[in-house]
PDB file of C-alpha atoms in Angstrom:
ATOM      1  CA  UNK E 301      43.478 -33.851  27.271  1.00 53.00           C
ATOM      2  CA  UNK E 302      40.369 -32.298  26.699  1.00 49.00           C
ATOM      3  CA  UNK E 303      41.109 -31.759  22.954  1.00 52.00           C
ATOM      4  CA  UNK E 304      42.229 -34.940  22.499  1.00 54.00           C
ATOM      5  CA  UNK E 305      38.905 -36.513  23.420  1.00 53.00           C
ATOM      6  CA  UNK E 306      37.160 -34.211  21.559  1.00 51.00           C
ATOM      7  CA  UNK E 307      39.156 -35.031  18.397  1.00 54.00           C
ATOM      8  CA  UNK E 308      39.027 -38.745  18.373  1.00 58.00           C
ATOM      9  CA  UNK E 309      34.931 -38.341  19.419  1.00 59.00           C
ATOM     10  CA  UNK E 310      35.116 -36.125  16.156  1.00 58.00           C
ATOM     11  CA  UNK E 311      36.962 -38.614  13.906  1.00 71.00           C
ATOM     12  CA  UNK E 312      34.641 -41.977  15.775  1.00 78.00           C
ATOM     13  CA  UNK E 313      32.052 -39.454  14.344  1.00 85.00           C
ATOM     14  CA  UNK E 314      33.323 -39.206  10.733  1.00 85.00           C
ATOM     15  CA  UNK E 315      33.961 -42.946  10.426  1.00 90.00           C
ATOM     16  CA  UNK E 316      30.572 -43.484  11.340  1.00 92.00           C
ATOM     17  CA  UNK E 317      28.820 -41.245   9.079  1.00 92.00           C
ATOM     18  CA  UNK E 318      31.638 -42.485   6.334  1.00 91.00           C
ATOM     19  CA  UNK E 319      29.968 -46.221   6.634  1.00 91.00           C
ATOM     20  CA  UNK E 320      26.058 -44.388   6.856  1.00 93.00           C
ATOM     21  CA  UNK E 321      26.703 -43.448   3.499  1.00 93.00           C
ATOM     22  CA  UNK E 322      28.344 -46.132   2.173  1.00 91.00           C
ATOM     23  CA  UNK E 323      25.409 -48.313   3.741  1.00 90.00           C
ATOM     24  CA  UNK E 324      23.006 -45.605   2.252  1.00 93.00           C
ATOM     25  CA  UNK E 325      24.761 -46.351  -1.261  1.00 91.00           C
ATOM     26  CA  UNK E 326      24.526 -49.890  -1.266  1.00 86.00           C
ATOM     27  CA  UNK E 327      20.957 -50.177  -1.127  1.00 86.00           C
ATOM     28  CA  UNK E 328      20.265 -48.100  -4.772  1.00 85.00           C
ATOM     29  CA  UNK E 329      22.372 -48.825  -7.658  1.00 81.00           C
ATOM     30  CA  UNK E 330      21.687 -45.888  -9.318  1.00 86.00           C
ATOM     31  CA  UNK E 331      22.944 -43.965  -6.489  1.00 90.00           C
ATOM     32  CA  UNK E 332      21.971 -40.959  -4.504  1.00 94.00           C
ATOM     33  CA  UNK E 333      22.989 -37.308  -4.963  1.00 94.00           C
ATOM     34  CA  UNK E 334      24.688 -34.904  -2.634  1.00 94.00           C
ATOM     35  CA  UNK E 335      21.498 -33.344  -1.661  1.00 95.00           C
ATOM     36  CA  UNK E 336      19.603 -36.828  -1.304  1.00 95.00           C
ATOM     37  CA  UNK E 337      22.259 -38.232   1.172  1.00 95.00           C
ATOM     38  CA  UNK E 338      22.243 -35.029   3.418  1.00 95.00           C
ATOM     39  CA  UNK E 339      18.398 -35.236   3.918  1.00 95.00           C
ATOM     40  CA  UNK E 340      18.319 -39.586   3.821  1.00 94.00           C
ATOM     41  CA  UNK E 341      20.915 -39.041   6.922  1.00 94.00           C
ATOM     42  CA  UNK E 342      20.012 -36.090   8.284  1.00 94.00           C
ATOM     43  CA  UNK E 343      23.606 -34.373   7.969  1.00 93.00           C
ATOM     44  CA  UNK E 344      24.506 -31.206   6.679  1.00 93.00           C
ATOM     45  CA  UNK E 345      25.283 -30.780   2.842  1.00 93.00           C
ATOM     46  CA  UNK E 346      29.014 -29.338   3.773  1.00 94.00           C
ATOM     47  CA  UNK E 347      29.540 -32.664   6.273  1.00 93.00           C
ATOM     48  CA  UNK E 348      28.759 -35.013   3.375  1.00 94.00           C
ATOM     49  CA  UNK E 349      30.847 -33.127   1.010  1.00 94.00           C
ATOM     50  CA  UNK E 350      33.488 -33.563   2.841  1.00 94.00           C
ATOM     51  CA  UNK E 351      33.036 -37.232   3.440  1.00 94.00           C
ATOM     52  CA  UNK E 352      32.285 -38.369  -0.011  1.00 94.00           C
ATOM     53  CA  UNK E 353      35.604 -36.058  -0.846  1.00 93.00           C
ATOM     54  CA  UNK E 354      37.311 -38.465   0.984  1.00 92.00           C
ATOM     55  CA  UNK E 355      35.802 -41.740  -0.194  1.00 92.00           C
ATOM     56  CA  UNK E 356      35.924 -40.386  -3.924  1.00 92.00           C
ATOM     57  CA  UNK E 357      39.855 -39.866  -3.712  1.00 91.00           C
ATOM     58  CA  UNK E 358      39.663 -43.563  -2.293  1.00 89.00           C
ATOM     59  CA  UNK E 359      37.906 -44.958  -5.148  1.00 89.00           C
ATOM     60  CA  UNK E 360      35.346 -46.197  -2.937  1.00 90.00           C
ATOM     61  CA  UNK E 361      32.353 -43.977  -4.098  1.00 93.00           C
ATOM     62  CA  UNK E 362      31.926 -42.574  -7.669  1.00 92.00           C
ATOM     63  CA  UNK E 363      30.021 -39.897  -9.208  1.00 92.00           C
ATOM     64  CA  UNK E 364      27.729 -40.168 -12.385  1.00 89.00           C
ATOM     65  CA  UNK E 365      28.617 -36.766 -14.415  1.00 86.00           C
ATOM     66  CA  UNK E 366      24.962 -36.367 -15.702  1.00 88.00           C
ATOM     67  CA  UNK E 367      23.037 -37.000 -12.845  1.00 89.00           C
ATOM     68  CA  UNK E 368      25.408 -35.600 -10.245  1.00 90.00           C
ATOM     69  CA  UNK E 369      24.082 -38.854  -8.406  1.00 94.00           C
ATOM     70  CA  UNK E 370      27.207 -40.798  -6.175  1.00 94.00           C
ATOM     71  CA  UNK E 371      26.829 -44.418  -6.109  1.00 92.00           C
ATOM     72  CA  UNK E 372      29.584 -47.368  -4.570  1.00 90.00           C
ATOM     73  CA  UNK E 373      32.859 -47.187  -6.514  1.00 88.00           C
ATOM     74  CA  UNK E 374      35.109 -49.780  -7.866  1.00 84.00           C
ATOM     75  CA  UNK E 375      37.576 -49.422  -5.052  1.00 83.00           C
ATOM     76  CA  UNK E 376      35.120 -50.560  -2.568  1.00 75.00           C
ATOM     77  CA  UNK E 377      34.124 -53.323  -4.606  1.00 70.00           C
ATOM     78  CA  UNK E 378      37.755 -53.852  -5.135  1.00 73.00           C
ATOM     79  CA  UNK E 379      38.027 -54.501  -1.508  1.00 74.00           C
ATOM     80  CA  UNK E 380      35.269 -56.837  -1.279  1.00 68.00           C
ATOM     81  CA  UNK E 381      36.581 -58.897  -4.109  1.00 64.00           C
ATOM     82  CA  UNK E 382      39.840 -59.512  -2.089  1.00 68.00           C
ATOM     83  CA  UNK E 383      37.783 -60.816   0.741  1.00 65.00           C
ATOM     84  CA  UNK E 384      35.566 -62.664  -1.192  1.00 60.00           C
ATOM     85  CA  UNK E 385      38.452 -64.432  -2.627  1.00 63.00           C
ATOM     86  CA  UNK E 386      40.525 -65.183   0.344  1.00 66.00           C
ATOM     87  CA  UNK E 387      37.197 -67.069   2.069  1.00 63.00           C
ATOM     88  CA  UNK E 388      36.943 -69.292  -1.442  1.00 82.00           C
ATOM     89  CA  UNK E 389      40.569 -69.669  -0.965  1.00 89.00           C
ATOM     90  CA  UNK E 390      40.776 -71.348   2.456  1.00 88.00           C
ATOM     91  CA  UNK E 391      37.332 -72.998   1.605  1.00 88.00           C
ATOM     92  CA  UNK E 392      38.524 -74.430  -1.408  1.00 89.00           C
ATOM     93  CA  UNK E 393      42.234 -75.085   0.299  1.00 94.00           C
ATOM     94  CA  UNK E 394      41.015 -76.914   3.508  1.00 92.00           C
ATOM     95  CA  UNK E 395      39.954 -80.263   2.048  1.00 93.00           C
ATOM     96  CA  UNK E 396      42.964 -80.879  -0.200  1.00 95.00           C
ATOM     97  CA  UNK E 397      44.856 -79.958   2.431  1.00 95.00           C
ATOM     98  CA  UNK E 398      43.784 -82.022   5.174  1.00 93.00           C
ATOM     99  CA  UNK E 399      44.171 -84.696   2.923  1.00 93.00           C
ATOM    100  CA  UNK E 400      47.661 -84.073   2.192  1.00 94.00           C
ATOM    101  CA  UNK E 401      48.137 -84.391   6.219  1.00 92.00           C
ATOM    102  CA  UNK E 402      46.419 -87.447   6.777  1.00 91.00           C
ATOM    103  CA  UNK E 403      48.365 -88.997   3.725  1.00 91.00           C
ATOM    104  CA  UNK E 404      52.049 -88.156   5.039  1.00 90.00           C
ATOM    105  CA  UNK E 405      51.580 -87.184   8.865  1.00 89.00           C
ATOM    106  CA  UNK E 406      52.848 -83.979   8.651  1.00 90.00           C
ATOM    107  CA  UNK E 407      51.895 -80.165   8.958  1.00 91.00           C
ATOM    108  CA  UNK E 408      50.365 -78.438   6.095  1.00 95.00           C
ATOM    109  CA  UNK E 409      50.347 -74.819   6.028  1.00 95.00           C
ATOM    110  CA  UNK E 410      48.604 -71.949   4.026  1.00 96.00           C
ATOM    111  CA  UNK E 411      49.843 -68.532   2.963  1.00 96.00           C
ATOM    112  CA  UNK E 412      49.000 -65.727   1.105  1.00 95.00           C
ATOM    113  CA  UNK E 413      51.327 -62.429  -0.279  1.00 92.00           C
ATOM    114  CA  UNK E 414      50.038 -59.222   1.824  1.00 87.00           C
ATOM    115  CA  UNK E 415      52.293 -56.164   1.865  1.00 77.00           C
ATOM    116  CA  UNK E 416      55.743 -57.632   0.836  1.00 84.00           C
ATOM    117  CA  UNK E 417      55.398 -60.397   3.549  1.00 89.00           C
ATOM    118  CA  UNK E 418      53.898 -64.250   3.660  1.00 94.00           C
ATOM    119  CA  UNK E 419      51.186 -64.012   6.043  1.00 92.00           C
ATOM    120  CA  UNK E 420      49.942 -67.691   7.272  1.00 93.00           C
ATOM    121  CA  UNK E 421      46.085 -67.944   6.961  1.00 91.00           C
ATOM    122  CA  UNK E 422      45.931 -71.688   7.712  1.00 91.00           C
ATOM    123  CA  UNK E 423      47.038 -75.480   9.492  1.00 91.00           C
ATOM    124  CA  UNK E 424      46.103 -78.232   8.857  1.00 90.00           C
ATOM    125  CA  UNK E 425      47.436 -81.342  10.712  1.00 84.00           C
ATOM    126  CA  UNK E 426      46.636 -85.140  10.750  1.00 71.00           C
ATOM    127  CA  UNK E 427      44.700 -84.843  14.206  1.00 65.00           C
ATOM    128  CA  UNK E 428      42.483 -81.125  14.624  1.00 56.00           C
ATOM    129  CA  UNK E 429      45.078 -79.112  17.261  1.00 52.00           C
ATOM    130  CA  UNK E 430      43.616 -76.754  19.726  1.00 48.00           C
ATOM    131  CA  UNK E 431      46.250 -74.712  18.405  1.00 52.00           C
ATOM    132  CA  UNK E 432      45.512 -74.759  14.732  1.00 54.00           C
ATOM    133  CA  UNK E 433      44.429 -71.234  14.274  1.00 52.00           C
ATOM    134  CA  UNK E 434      47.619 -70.104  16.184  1.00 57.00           C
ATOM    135  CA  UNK E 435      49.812 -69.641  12.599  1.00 69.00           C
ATOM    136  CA  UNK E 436      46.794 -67.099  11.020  1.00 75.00           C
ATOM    137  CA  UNK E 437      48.331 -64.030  11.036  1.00 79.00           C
ATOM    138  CA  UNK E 438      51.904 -64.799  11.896  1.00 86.00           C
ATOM    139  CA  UNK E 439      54.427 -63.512   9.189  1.00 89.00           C
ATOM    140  CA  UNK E 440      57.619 -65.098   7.510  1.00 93.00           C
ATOM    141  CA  UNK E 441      60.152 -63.994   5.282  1.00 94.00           C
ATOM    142  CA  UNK E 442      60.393 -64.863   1.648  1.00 97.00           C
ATOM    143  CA  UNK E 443      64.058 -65.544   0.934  1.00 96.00           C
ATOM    144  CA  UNK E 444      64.169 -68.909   3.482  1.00 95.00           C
ATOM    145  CA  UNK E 445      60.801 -70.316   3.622  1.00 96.00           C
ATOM    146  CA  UNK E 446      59.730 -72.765   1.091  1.00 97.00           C
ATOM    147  CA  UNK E 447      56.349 -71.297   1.642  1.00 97.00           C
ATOM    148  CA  UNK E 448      57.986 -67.878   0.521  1.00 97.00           C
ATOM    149  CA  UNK E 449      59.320 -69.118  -2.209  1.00 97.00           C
ATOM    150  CA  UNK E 450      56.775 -70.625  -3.614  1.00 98.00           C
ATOM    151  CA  UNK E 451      54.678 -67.281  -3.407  1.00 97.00           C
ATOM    152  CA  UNK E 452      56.815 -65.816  -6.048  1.00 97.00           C
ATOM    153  CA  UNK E 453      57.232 -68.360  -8.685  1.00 96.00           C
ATOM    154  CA  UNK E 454      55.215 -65.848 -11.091  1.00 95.00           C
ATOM    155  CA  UNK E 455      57.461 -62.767 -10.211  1.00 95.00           C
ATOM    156  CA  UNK E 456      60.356 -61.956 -13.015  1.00 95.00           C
ATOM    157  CA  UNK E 457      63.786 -61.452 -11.647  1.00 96.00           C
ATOM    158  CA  UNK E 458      63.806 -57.774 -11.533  1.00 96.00           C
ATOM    159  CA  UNK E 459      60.803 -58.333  -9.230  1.00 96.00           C
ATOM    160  CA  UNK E 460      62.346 -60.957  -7.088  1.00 96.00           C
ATOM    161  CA  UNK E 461      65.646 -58.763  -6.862  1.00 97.00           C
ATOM    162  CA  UNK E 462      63.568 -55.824  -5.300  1.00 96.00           C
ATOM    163  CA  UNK E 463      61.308 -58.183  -3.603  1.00 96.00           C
ATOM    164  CA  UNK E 464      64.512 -59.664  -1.689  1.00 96.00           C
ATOM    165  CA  UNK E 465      66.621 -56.141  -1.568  1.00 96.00           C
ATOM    166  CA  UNK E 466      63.833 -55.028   0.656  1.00 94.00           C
ATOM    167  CA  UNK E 467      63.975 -57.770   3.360  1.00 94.00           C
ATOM    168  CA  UNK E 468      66.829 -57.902   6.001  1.00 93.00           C
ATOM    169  CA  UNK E 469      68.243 -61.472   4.965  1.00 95.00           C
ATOM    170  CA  UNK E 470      69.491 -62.907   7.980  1.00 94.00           C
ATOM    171  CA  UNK E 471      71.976 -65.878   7.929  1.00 95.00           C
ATOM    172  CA  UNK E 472      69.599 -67.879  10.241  1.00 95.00           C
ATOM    173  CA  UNK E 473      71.245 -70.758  10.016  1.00 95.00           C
ATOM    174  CA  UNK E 474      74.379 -72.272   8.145  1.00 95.00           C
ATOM    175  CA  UNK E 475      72.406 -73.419   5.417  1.00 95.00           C
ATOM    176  CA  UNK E 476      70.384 -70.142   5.089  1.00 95.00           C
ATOM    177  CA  UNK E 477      71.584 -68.153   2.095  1.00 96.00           C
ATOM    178  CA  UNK E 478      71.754 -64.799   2.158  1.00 96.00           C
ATOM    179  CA  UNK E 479      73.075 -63.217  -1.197  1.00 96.00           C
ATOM    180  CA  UNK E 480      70.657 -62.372  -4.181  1.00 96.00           C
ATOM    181  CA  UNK E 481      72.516 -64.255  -6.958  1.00 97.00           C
ATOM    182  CA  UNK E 482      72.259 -67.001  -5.372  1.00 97.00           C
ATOM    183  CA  UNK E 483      68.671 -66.565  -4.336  1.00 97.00           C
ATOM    184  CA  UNK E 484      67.073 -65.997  -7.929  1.00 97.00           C
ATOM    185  CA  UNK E 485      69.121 -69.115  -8.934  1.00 97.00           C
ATOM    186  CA  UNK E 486      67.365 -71.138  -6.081  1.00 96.00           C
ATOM    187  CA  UNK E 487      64.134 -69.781  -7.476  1.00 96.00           C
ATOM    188  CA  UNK E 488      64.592 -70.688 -10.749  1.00 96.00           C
ATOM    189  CA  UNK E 489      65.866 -74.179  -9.815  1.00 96.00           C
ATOM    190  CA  UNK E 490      62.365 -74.843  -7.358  1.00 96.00           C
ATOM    191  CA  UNK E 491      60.308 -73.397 -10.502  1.00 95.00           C
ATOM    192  CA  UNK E 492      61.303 -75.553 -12.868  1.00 95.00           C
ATOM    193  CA  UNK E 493      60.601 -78.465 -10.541  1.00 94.00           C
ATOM    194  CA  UNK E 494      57.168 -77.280  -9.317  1.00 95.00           C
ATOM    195  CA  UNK E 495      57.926 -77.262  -5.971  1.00 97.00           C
ATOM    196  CA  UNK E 496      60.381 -75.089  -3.564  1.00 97.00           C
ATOM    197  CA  UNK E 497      62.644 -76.609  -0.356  1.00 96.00           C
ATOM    198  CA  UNK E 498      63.354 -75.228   2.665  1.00 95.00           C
ATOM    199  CA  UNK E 499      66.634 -77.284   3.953  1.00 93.00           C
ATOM    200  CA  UNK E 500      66.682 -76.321   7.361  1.00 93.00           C
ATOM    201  CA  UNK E 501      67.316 -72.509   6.428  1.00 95.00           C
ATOM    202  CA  UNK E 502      64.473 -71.342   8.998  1.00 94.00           C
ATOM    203  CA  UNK E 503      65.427 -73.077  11.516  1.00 92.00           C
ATOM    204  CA  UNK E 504      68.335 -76.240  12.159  1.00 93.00           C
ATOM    205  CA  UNK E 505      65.748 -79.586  12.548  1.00 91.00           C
ATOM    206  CA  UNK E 506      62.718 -78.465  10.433  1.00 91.00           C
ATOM    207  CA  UNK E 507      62.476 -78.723   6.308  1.00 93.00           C
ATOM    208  CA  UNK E 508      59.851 -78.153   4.346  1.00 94.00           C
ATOM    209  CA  UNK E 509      58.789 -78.218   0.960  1.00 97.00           C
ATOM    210  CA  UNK E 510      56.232 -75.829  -1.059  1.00 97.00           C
ATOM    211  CA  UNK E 511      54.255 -74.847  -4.237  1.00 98.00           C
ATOM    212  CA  UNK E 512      52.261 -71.988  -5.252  1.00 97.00           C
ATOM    213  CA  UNK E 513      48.478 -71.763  -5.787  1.00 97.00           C
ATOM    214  CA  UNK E 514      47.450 -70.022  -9.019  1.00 95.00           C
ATOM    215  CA  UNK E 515      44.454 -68.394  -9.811  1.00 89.00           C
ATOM    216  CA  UNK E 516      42.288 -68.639 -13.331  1.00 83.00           C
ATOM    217  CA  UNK E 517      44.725 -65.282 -14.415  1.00 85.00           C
ATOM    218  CA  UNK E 518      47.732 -67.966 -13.938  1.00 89.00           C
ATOM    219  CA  UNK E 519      48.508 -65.509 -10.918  1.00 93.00           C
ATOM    220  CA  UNK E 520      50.165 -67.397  -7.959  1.00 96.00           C
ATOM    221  CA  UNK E 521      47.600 -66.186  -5.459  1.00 94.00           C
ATOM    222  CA  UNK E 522      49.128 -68.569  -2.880  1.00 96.00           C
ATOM    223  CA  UNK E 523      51.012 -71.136  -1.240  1.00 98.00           C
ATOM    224  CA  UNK E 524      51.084 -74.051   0.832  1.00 97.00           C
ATOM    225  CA  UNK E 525      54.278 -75.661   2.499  1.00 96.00           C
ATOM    226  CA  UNK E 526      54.450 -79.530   4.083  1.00 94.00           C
ATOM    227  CA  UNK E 527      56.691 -79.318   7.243  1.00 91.00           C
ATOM    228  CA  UNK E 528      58.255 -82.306   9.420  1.00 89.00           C
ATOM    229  CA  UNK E 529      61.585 -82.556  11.676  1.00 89.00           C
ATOM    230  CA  UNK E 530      64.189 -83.996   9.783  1.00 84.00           C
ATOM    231  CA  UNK E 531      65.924 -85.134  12.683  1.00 79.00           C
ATOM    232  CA  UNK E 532      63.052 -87.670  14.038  1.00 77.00           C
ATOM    233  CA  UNK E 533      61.855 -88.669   9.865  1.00 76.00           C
ATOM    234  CA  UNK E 534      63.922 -89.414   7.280  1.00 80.00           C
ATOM    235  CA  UNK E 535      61.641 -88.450   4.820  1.00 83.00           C
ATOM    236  CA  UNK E 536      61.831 -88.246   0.515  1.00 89.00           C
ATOM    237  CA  UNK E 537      62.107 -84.978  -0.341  1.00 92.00           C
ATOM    238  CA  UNK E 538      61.350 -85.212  -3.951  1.00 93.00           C
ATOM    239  CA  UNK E 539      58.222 -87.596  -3.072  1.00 94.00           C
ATOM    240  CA  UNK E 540      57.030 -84.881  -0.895  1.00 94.00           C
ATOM    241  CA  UNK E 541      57.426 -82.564  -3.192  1.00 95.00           C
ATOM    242  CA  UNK E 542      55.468 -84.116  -6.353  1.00 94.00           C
ATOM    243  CA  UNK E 543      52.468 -84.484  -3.058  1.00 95.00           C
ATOM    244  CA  UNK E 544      52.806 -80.946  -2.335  1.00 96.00           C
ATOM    245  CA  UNK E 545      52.868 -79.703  -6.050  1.00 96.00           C
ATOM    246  CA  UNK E 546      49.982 -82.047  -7.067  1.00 95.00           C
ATOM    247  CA  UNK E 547      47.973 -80.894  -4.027  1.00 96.00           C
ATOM    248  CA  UNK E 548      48.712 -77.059  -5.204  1.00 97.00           C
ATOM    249  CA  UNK E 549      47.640 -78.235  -8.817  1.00 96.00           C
ATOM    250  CA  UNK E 550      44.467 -79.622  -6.781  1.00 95.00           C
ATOM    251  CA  UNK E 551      43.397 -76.667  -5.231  1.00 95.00           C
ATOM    252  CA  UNK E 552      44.859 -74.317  -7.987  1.00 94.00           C
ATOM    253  CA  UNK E 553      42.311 -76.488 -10.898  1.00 90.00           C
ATOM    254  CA  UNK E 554      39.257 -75.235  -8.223  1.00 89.00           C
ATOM    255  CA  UNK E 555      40.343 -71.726  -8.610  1.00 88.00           C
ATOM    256  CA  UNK E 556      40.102 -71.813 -12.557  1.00 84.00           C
ATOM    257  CA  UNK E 557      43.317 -72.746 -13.441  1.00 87.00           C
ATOM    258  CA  UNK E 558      43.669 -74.880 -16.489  1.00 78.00           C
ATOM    259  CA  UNK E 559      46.006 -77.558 -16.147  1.00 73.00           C
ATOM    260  CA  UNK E 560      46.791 -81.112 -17.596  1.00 64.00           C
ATOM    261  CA  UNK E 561      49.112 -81.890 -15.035  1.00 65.00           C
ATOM    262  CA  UNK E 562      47.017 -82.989 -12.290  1.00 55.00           C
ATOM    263  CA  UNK E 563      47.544 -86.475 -11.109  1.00 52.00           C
ATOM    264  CA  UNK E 564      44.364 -87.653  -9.084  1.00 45.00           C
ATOM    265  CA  UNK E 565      45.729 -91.081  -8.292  1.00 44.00           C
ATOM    266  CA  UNK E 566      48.604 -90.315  -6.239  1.00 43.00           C
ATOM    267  CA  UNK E 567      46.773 -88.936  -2.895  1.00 40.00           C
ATOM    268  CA  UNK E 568      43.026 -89.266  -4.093  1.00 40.00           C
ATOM    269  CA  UNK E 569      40.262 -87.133  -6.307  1.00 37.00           C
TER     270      UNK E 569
END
């Protein structure tokens, strides 16, 4: 027991000198060499070698071959980027969004692509919910969620065919389908129309409709989905999906994507 302690004090130790010198770093562009760090933090040269070993193979410090000087590398900055982006992305999303849902009456959801999965990062509905921020984090499936769907309308076949290999595709319901043929077919179908369906393949009751959210690379970067009960509104499916694919185009145009096919009038500038 005794051990154990002392090894997770030890690696609590080495994450904290780990973000001295990256805080160390960040201050001087030109960076700091082995020898500078050591006395800056008071640690021993052999302690910081061993960190900035670490961090190097990481790609989140680099070394300048002249000066022998380490300074913040392009992994960390990497890193940042993705963060940076995903706050510009709800920022930019949230407005459009909430307009959507005060336009139709119905849910509007956000999701991004992390680690073969769509993780929700927003809700908006008509009325603010207490439970609004319940859906950021939880994860769906790609092969019967509109949202899903949507999320890979830049991938090429081969892609989507490894991208649905690796899920366990669960006949959910009877419309839910299942095989891969039929899958990329689907996707090509909701592509060409801008907009994806979910026809009560999650679950029996709900549909939902979705597009993707491109980025100034053209790089679907996300998604959003409009959900209602199909039981209680007989709603227009391809009217909800022109909303839904003008809203992405909305949102998509303040990421830097260049496209003529925005049409302002149909839920407001």
């Amino acid at each position: 027991m005794k051990q154990q302690e002392a090894t997770q004090k030890g690696s609590v130790q080495s994450i904290e000198r780990a973000f001295d010198i990256l805080e160390l770093l960040s201050r001087n562009p030109q960076g700091y060499t082995l020898t500078q760090i050591s006395q800056a933090l008071d640690l021993h040269k052999s302690t910081v070698h061993r960190i900035l070993t670490g961090l190097l193979y990481r790609k989140y410090v680099e070394k300048d071959a002249l000066s022998n000087s380490f300074r913040l590398g392009l992994g960390f900055v990497h890193m940042s980027g993705l963060y940076l982006n995903r706050i510009e992305l709800k920022t930019e999303a949230e407005y459009y969004m909430r307009e959507l849902a005060n336009a139709v009456g119905q849910v509007v959801f956000l999701a991004i692509r992390k680690d073969q999965e769509v993780v929700y990062v927003d809700k908006i509905e008509q009325f603010d919910n207490l439970h609004r921020f319940a859906i950021i984090g939880q994860k769906r499936p790609f092969y019967c969620t509109s949202i899903g769907r949507a999320l890979l309308f830049d991938q090429t076949d081969d892609e989507l065919t490894e991208i649905f290999a690796s899920e366990e595709r669960i006949k959910r319901t009877k419309n839910t389908l299942t095989e891969i043929p039929d899958l990329l077919e689907r996707v090509r179908q909701f592509r060409i129309q801008g907009y994806s369906v979910d026809d009560e393949e999650w679950e029996i009751g709900t549909m939902c409709v979705g597009a993707p959210i491109y980025d100034y690379k053209n790089k679907v970067v996300a998604a959003i989905s409009l959900v209602w009960n199909c039981q209680q509104n007989d709603l227009d499916v391809p009217e909800l999906g022109n909303h839904i694919r003008q809203t992405a185009l909305k949102i998509s145009s303040r990421l830097g994507y260049v496209t003529d096919e925005v049409d302002l009038s149909l839920i407001g500038a």
